[in-house]
C-alpha cells in the first residue's frame, strides 16, 4: 500500500511528474532514469529555455501532456515539431509558470539560475514533492521559499549531490545530536593553481570539470568555488543550520558527497560514484529506492581519498558567499545576481576568470544590504544585483580573451 501523503497514487499508480529545465544536464539525467523504469512514472509537463528540438523529442519520448518553452522565438520550431502529436504546448515565461502549476505529485526543479525561482515557487505552492536542483532559487528567496513550502505542505528533496548526501545521513528527528554538517567540494579544475595562472584560463578550461559532467554555469561556479558558496547558503536553508556549523572540505575525488558530524564524535557520510543519477534517483523514488546504471563505487580501485581545507585567498567566492549569508537581508540574492551576470560576461569573453569573484565583491560593496520583506523584494534585489554588476563590468578595462565567441 502506498502512502498517499507522499504524493504517490495508490495501487501502484505511476508517480505523476513534471520537469522544469528538462533539456539541461539534470533534466536529461532525470528523463534517462524515467525511461529506464517504464510504468513507474507519468510525465505531465516539461519546460525548457530555448532548445525546441530537444524539448519536442523529449515530449514525444516520454508522452508529456504539456510542453513549455521560455524563448518565444523558439515557438514556431516547437509548434512544428509537435504538430499532429496532440501534445499541448505554449511559449513564454507565463507558459513556464504554467508548467510549474500543472498537476503533478513530484516536480524536478532544474532550470539554471534565478530564472528558476518563479516557476519553482509555482510547483511548491501546488504541494506534493519538489526535487530541488535549482539551488539559486533557494539562495535568492531563502526563508521565504521554505516558508512557502511549509504553508503549501510541499516536501523539498535536495538533488544537489552534497545536500542529498546530508539528507540521507541527517537525523532530523534528533537534531540535538547534530554538531555540524560538512560539505565536500572537488575544488574544480583549478584547485591547485595560483591566482595568476587562473586569470589566464579560458572558458573551455573552466568548464572541464575533473569529475562531474554538468551544465556550463554550474561548471564555471565549480571552478570559482562560488558553487560551494551557493551550496553553503542552500544548506543553511534546507537543514536550518547556522552558518558557523557548516564546514567546507576540499575532496578532489568526489567520492564522499558530504557528511554530518554528531555530538558523540560520529561522522556519517554518503559515498558514491560522481554521477548525478544517484541523487536524482534517490529523489525520484523517495522514500523508496530505484535501480540505476550508475557505475558502482570500487574503493579498492580508487585506493586513496584525500581532504584539504579550502583556500579562500585563491577562491574568494567562498568567503563572499559566507559573508552574504552572515549579512542576511538581500545580500544573498545580490551575490547570486552578480555572479550570474559575471559568469555570463566571462562566457562572452568580456572579463577574465578571476574577474568573476571581483565583480561579485565590488557589486556587494556598492549595494548596502537591505531587508527582504517579501518575494517582490527578492526579485527587486535580483534586478539590482544584475544592474550594478553590469555597471561594474562596464568599468573594467577591455580584455582580449582567446575563447571569446568560441563554442564550448
Ligand atoms: N548539472 C549538475 O550536475 C547539477 C548538479 C547539482 C545541481 N545542479 C543545479 O541544477 C540546475 C540546472 O543545472 P544544469 O547543469 O542541468 O544546467 P543546464 O544544463 O544549463 O540546463 C539548464 C536548463 O534550464 C533551462 N532554462 C534556462 N533558462 C530557462 C528559462 N528562462 N525558463 C525555462 N527554462 C530555462 C535550459 O533550457 P535550454 O536547454 O533550452 O537552454 C535547460 O533545460 C542549476 O541550478 C545547477 O546549479 C546541477
XYZ file of C-alpha atoms and ligand atoms in Angstrom:
456
model
C 0.000 0.000 0.000
C 1.418 3.351 -0.983
C 1.157 6.316 1.364
C -0.982 8.920 -0.458
C 0.598 11.631 1.723
C 3.813 11.072 -0.207
C 2.146 12.241 -3.373
C 2.011 8.820 -4.998
C -1.061 7.179 -6.352
C -2.395 4.042 -4.717
C -2.352 0.504 -6.113
C 0.893 1.031 -7.991
C -0.331 4.033 -9.966
C 2.607 5.826 -11.565
C 4.054 8.878 -9.853
C 2.998 11.911 -11.956
C 5.975 14.111 -12.528
C 6.892 17.408 -14.162
C 10.387 18.589 -15.107
C 11.306 22.281 -15.190
C 14.545 22.512 -17.189
C 14.195 19.098 -18.857
C 16.728 19.828 -21.634
C 19.651 20.553 -19.304
C 22.159 18.255 -17.655
C 19.979 17.419 -14.616
C 16.831 17.354 -16.765
C 18.217 14.858 -19.296
C 19.544 12.655 -16.489
C 16.053 12.685 -14.955
C 14.498 11.664 -18.266
C 17.130 8.952 -18.664
C 16.108 7.423 -15.322
C 12.390 7.697 -16.070
C 12.890 5.976 -19.415
C 14.575 3.051 -17.643
C 11.568 2.495 -15.347
C 8.585 2.004 -17.666
C 5.187 2.284 -15.978
C 6.596 3.800 -12.801
C 6.274 7.466 -13.818
C 3.845 9.547 -15.872
C 5.227 12.848 -17.178
C 2.601 15.588 -17.051
C 4.685 18.631 -18.049
C 8.183 19.564 -19.192
C 9.709 23.015 -19.681
C 12.920 24.400 -21.145
C 14.584 27.604 -22.257
C 15.240 27.688 -25.999
C 16.122 24.203 -27.273
C 12.874 23.429 -29.144
C 14.194 20.362 -30.978
C 15.286 18.535 -27.824
C 12.186 19.599 -25.898
C 9.901 18.204 -28.629
C 11.916 14.998 -28.864
C 11.671 14.525 -25.065
C 7.935 15.306 -25.035
C 7.279 12.627 -27.657
C 9.576 10.089 -25.991
C 8.006 10.381 -22.526
C 4.449 11.185 -23.677
C 4.259 14.530 -21.859
C 0.840 16.194 -21.672
C 2.153 19.780 -21.713
C 5.352 21.403 -23.002
C 6.541 24.970 -22.292
C 9.437 26.846 -23.840
C 10.589 30.181 -22.373
C 12.009 31.681 -25.565
C 9.112 32.934 -27.701
C 11.366 32.997 -30.758
C 11.603 29.190 -30.456
C 7.804 28.775 -30.565
C 7.427 28.092 -34.333
C 10.059 25.343 -34.144
C 8.387 23.727 -31.107
C 4.887 24.011 -32.601
C 6.003 22.448 -35.887
C 7.935 19.650 -34.182
C 4.869 18.714 -32.079
C 2.341 19.116 -34.860
C -0.046 16.155 -35.064
C 1.076 14.656 -31.734
C -1.816 16.050 -29.658
C 0.694 17.339 -27.087
C -0.299 20.720 -25.695
C 2.437 23.360 -25.946
C 2.992 27.058 -25.233
C 5.810 29.620 -25.206
C 6.953 32.476 -22.985
C 7.611 32.969 -19.277
C 3.920 32.509 -18.424
C 3.975 29.109 -20.157
C 6.903 28.012 -17.970
C 4.959 29.135 -14.878
C 2.018 27.094 -16.148
C 4.287 24.027 -16.382
C 5.127 24.572 -12.709
C 1.419 24.791 -11.835
C 0.360 21.702 -13.814
C -0.923 18.857 -11.700
C 1.884 16.518 -10.585
C 2.909 14.554 -7.490
C 6.597 15.338 -7.976
C 8.489 18.116 -9.772
C 12.128 18.314 -10.769
C 13.271 21.935 -10.429
C 16.306 22.059 -12.728
C 16.153 25.383 -14.553
C 19.516 27.112 -14.171
C 19.826 30.356 -12.227
C 17.349 32.768 -10.660
C 15.122 32.248 -13.730
C 14.021 29.045 -11.978
C 12.687 30.790 -8.882
C 9.208 31.823 -10.065
C 8.366 28.500 -11.827
C 9.703 26.512 -8.857
C 7.536 28.556 -6.484
C 4.513 27.641 -8.615
C 5.335 23.959 -8.133
C 5.960 24.482 -4.407
C 2.562 26.163 -3.985
C 0.888 23.204 -5.682
C 2.164 20.952 -2.893
C 3.450 17.394 -3.269
C 7.191 16.904 -3.734
C 9.692 19.311 -5.304
C 13.122 17.842 -6.023
C 15.341 20.914 -5.911
C 18.410 21.103 -8.160
C 17.949 24.837 -8.848
C 19.952 25.999 -5.816
C 19.821 29.630 -6.976
C 16.070 29.685 -6.216
C 16.708 28.833 -2.569
C 19.772 31.081 -2.336
C 17.677 34.029 -3.556
C 14.434 33.501 -1.669
C 15.823 31.669 1.396
C 13.424 31.627 4.322
C 10.527 32.885 2.165
C 10.970 29.825 -0.053
C 10.979 27.336 2.832
C 8.012 29.082 4.492
C 6.083 28.851 1.237
C 6.810 25.109 1.163
C 5.615 24.614 4.743
C 2.424 26.595 4.017
C 1.645 24.510 0.922
C 2.566 21.173 2.531
C 5.306 20.745 -0.079
C 8.192 18.391 0.655
C 11.506 19.724 -0.683
C 14.018 16.993 -1.566
C 17.608 18.085 -2.227
C 19.051 16.982 -5.585
C 22.464 18.621 -5.249
C 24.733 15.652 -4.512
C 26.092 17.245 -1.324
C 22.697 18.138 0.116
C 21.248 14.838 -0.976
C 24.113 13.132 0.866
C 23.414 15.173 4.008
C 19.690 14.430 3.701
C 20.498 10.702 3.677
C 22.533 10.825 6.917
C 20.872 13.717 8.785
C 18.853 12.523 11.800
C 16.145 15.163 11.591
C 14.130 13.585 14.415
C 17.059 14.070 16.846
C 18.604 17.322 15.705
C 20.098 17.962 19.150
C 22.616 15.211 18.414
C 23.939 17.009 15.350
C 27.075 19.126 15.733
C 27.682 20.317 12.200
C 27.443 19.475 8.549
C 30.453 19.180 6.277
C 30.056 19.971 2.591
C 32.682 18.374 0.394
C 33.992 20.196 -2.691
C 36.033 18.794 -5.550
C 37.956 22.063 -5.806
C 37.238 22.204 -9.550
C 39.712 22.179 -12.441
C 41.900 24.970 -10.982
C 42.190 23.534 -7.474
C 45.992 23.776 -7.294
C 46.570 26.884 -9.451
C 47.790 30.323 -8.380
C 45.512 33.355 -8.998
C 47.906 34.473 -11.745
C 47.532 31.192 -13.615
C 43.751 31.138 -13.075
C 43.472 34.631 -14.609
C 44.678 33.242 -17.949
C 42.263 30.305 -18.088
C 39.790 30.057 -20.940
C 36.142 29.057 -20.972
C 36.918 25.578 -22.311
C 39.368 25.041 -19.430
C 36.934 26.408 -16.841
C 34.109 24.063 -17.860
C 36.346 20.974 -17.989
C 35.371 19.679 -14.557
C 37.624 16.810 -13.418
C 34.810 14.603 -12.034
C 31.317 15.801 -12.920
C 29.585 16.360 -16.255
C 27.325 19.398 -15.763
C 25.872 22.489 -17.439
C 28.106 25.456 -18.290
C 27.054 27.787 -15.465
C 27.491 25.317 -12.608
C 30.791 24.115 -14.119
C 32.153 27.677 -14.013
C 30.750 28.093 -10.494
C 32.630 24.935 -9.500
C 35.855 26.345 -10.930
C 35.486 29.623 -8.954
C 34.098 27.670 -5.954
C 31.101 30.007 -5.971
C 29.153 26.767 -6.372
C 30.247 25.744 -2.882
C 29.344 29.202 -1.611
C 25.848 28.892 -3.064
C 25.628 25.400 -1.565
C 26.605 26.749 1.841
C 23.620 29.131 1.686
C 21.432 26.331 0.314
C 22.433 24.012 3.185
C 21.690 26.723 5.741
C 18.093 26.983 4.489
C 17.482 23.298 3.757
C 18.713 21.990 7.099
C 18.124 25.080 9.300
C 21.794 25.059 10.308
C 23.582 28.245 11.365
C 26.417 29.372 9.102
C 29.122 28.640 11.693
C 28.046 24.989 11.863
C 28.544 24.363 8.148
C 32.110 23.466 7.145
C 33.569 23.052 3.666
C 36.217 20.433 2.953
C 38.009 20.026 -0.374
C 37.918 16.388 -1.502
C 39.270 16.066 -5.056
C 37.942 12.546 -5.748
C 34.233 13.494 -5.271
C 33.507 10.128 -3.658
C 32.378 11.306 -0.209
C 29.486 13.564 -1.188
C 29.136 15.222 2.232
C 28.998 14.389 5.939
C 27.131 15.068 9.160
C 29.062 15.144 12.410
C 27.340 14.230 15.686
C 27.995 15.327 19.295
C 29.376 11.906 20.239
C 32.159 12.177 17.661
C 30.452 10.059 14.991
C 30.705 11.307 11.428
C 28.205 9.870 8.930
C 28.903 10.182 5.230
C 27.250 9.177 1.969
C 29.551 7.839 -0.749
C 29.080 7.054 -4.415
C 30.443 7.499 -7.912
C 30.208 11.082 -9.155
C 27.075 10.601 -11.252
C 24.028 12.844 -10.715
C 21.719 9.927 -11.487
C 22.244 8.631 -7.926
C 20.852 11.698 -6.092
C 18.207 12.201 -8.798
C 17.090 8.565 -8.416
C 17.058 8.959 -4.643
C 14.598 11.831 -5.053
C 12.578 10.193 -7.865
C 11.862 7.055 -5.848
C 11.876 8.608 -2.370
C 11.125 7.237 0.173
C 11.959 4.025 -1.678
C 14.976 3.274 -3.853
C 15.248 2.509 -7.543
C 17.886 0.831 -9.707
C 20.307 2.985 -11.665
C 23.009 2.110 -14.197
C 25.493 4.217 -12.209
C 28.979 2.733 -12.057
C 29.360 1.075 -8.673
C 31.911 2.504 -6.298
C 35.128 0.473 -6.243
C 37.047 1.804 -3.267
C 39.870 -0.712 -3.696
C 40.456 0.587 -7.226
C 40.312 4.205 -6.030
C 42.755 3.356 -3.247
C 43.053 6.710 -1.540
C 40.736 9.555 -0.617
C 42.180 12.943 0.267
C 40.824 16.016 2.045
C 42.096 19.612 2.346
C 40.944 22.833 3.957
C 39.639 25.298 1.331
C 41.844 28.263 0.400
C 39.631 31.356 0.419
C 42.518 33.599 -0.703
C 42.734 31.803 -4.039
C 38.955 31.165 -4.091
C 37.400 34.370 -2.667
C 33.906 33.421 -3.905
C 33.558 31.030 -0.980
C 34.353 33.824 1.502
C 31.928 36.193 -0.255
C 29.071 33.698 -0.015
C 29.763 33.136 3.688
C 29.753 36.893 4.266
C 26.497 37.290 2.306
C 24.865 34.580 4.404
C 26.001 36.306 7.608
C 24.822 39.703 6.342
C 21.288 38.329 5.775
C 18.789 40.733 4.097
C 19.194 40.903 0.333
C 22.925 40.099 0.281
C 22.411 36.526 -0.975
C 20.160 37.410 -3.964
C 22.508 40.287 -4.849
C 25.508 37.923 -4.653
C 23.707 35.407 -6.859
C 22.640 38.008 -9.437
C 26.149 39.480 -9.595
C 27.605 36.017 -10.044
C 25.180 35.116 -12.860
C 25.994 38.418 -14.601
C 29.744 37.934 -14.178
C 29.639 34.303 -15.361
C 27.744 35.405 -18.498
C 30.386 38.106 -19.098
C 33.161 35.519 -18.731
C 31.364 33.178 -21.167
C 31.149 36.090 -23.645
C 34.868 36.800 -23.216
C 34.295 40.241 -21.674
C 36.074 39.537 -18.372
C 38.791 37.176 -17.129
C 38.088 34.124 -14.999
C 39.402 35.767 -11.817
C 37.274 38.853 -12.501
C 34.115 36.849 -11.728
C 34.641 36.974 -7.948
C 35.957 40.551 -8.211
C 32.694 41.634 -9.886
C 30.674 39.928 -7.153
C 32.727 41.554 -4.390
C 32.504 45.031 -5.924
C 28.744 44.642 -6.511
C 28.175 43.656 -2.890
C 30.209 46.658 -1.733
C 28.126 49.003 -3.881
C 24.815 47.539 -2.634
C 24.275 48.178 1.079
C 22.267 45.293 2.497
C 18.533 45.927 2.586
C 15.906 43.833 4.363
C 13.900 41.242 2.457
C 10.266 41.504 3.445
C 8.540 39.600 0.676
C 9.121 37.865 -2.659
C 8.819 41.171 -4.514
C 11.879 42.327 -2.574
C 13.734 39.179 -3.728
C 13.036 39.949 -7.392
C 13.992 43.600 -6.795
C 17.289 42.533 -5.195
C 17.972 40.246 -8.161
C 17.376 43.129 -10.595
C 19.568 45.460 -8.523
C 22.418 42.935 -8.372
C 22.309 42.461 -12.168
C 22.201 46.210 -12.836
C 25.092 47.049 -10.513
C 27.195 44.087 -11.674
C 26.731 45.217 -15.286
C 27.999 48.683 -14.288
C 30.998 47.126 -12.539
C 31.801 45.044 -15.635
C 31.422 48.098 -17.911
C 34.063 49.839 -15.770
C 36.602 47.048 -16.336
C 39.332 47.559 -18.940
C 38.500 45.643 -22.090
C 40.246 42.282 -22.080
C 41.078 40.094 -25.008
C 40.292 36.502 -24.227
C 41.041 33.741 -26.657
C 37.759 31.950 -26.063
C 35.537 34.938 -26.910
C 32.732 33.754 -29.149
C 34.144 30.217 -29.278
C 31.866 27.234 -28.928
C 32.203 25.472 -25.609
N 24.385 19.591 -13.694
C 24.555 19.075 -12.492
O 25.169 18.022 -12.358
C 23.986 19.771 -11.276
C 24.267 19.267 -10.018
C 23.704 19.877 -8.918
C 22.894 20.982 -9.049
N 22.660 21.467 -10.288
C 21.813 22.657 -10.419
O 20.728 22.340 -11.284
C 20.367 23.468 -12.083
C 20.478 23.089 -13.542
O 21.827 22.787 -13.828
P 22.241 22.099 -15.205
O 23.694 21.825 -15.089
O 21.296 20.988 -15.513
O 22.023 23.331 -16.206
P 21.936 23.311 -17.795
O 22.500 22.059 -18.328
O 22.496 24.594 -18.253
O 20.346 23.283 -18.048
C 19.541 24.375 -17.690
C 18.111 24.100 -18.036
O 17.348 25.272 -17.756
C 16.617 25.651 -18.961
N 16.382 27.074 -18.908
C 17.286 28.081 -18.928
N 16.656 29.268 -18.810
C 15.329 29.000 -18.712
C 14.166 29.804 -18.573
N 14.235 31.134 -18.501
N 12.968 29.175 -18.486
C 12.884 27.825 -18.579
N 13.950 27.019 -18.696
C 15.157 27.602 -18.767
C 17.513 25.189 -20.085
O 16.822 25.133 -21.317
P 17.664 25.123 -22.733
O 18.343 23.803 -22.807
O 16.641 25.277 -23.776
O 18.620 26.277 -22.646
C 17.885 23.808 -19.526
O 16.805 22.927 -19.657
C 21.328 24.593 -11.661
O 20.714 25.371 -10.685
C 22.505 23.850 -11.055
O 23.197 24.615 -10.096
C 23.177 20.899 -11.399
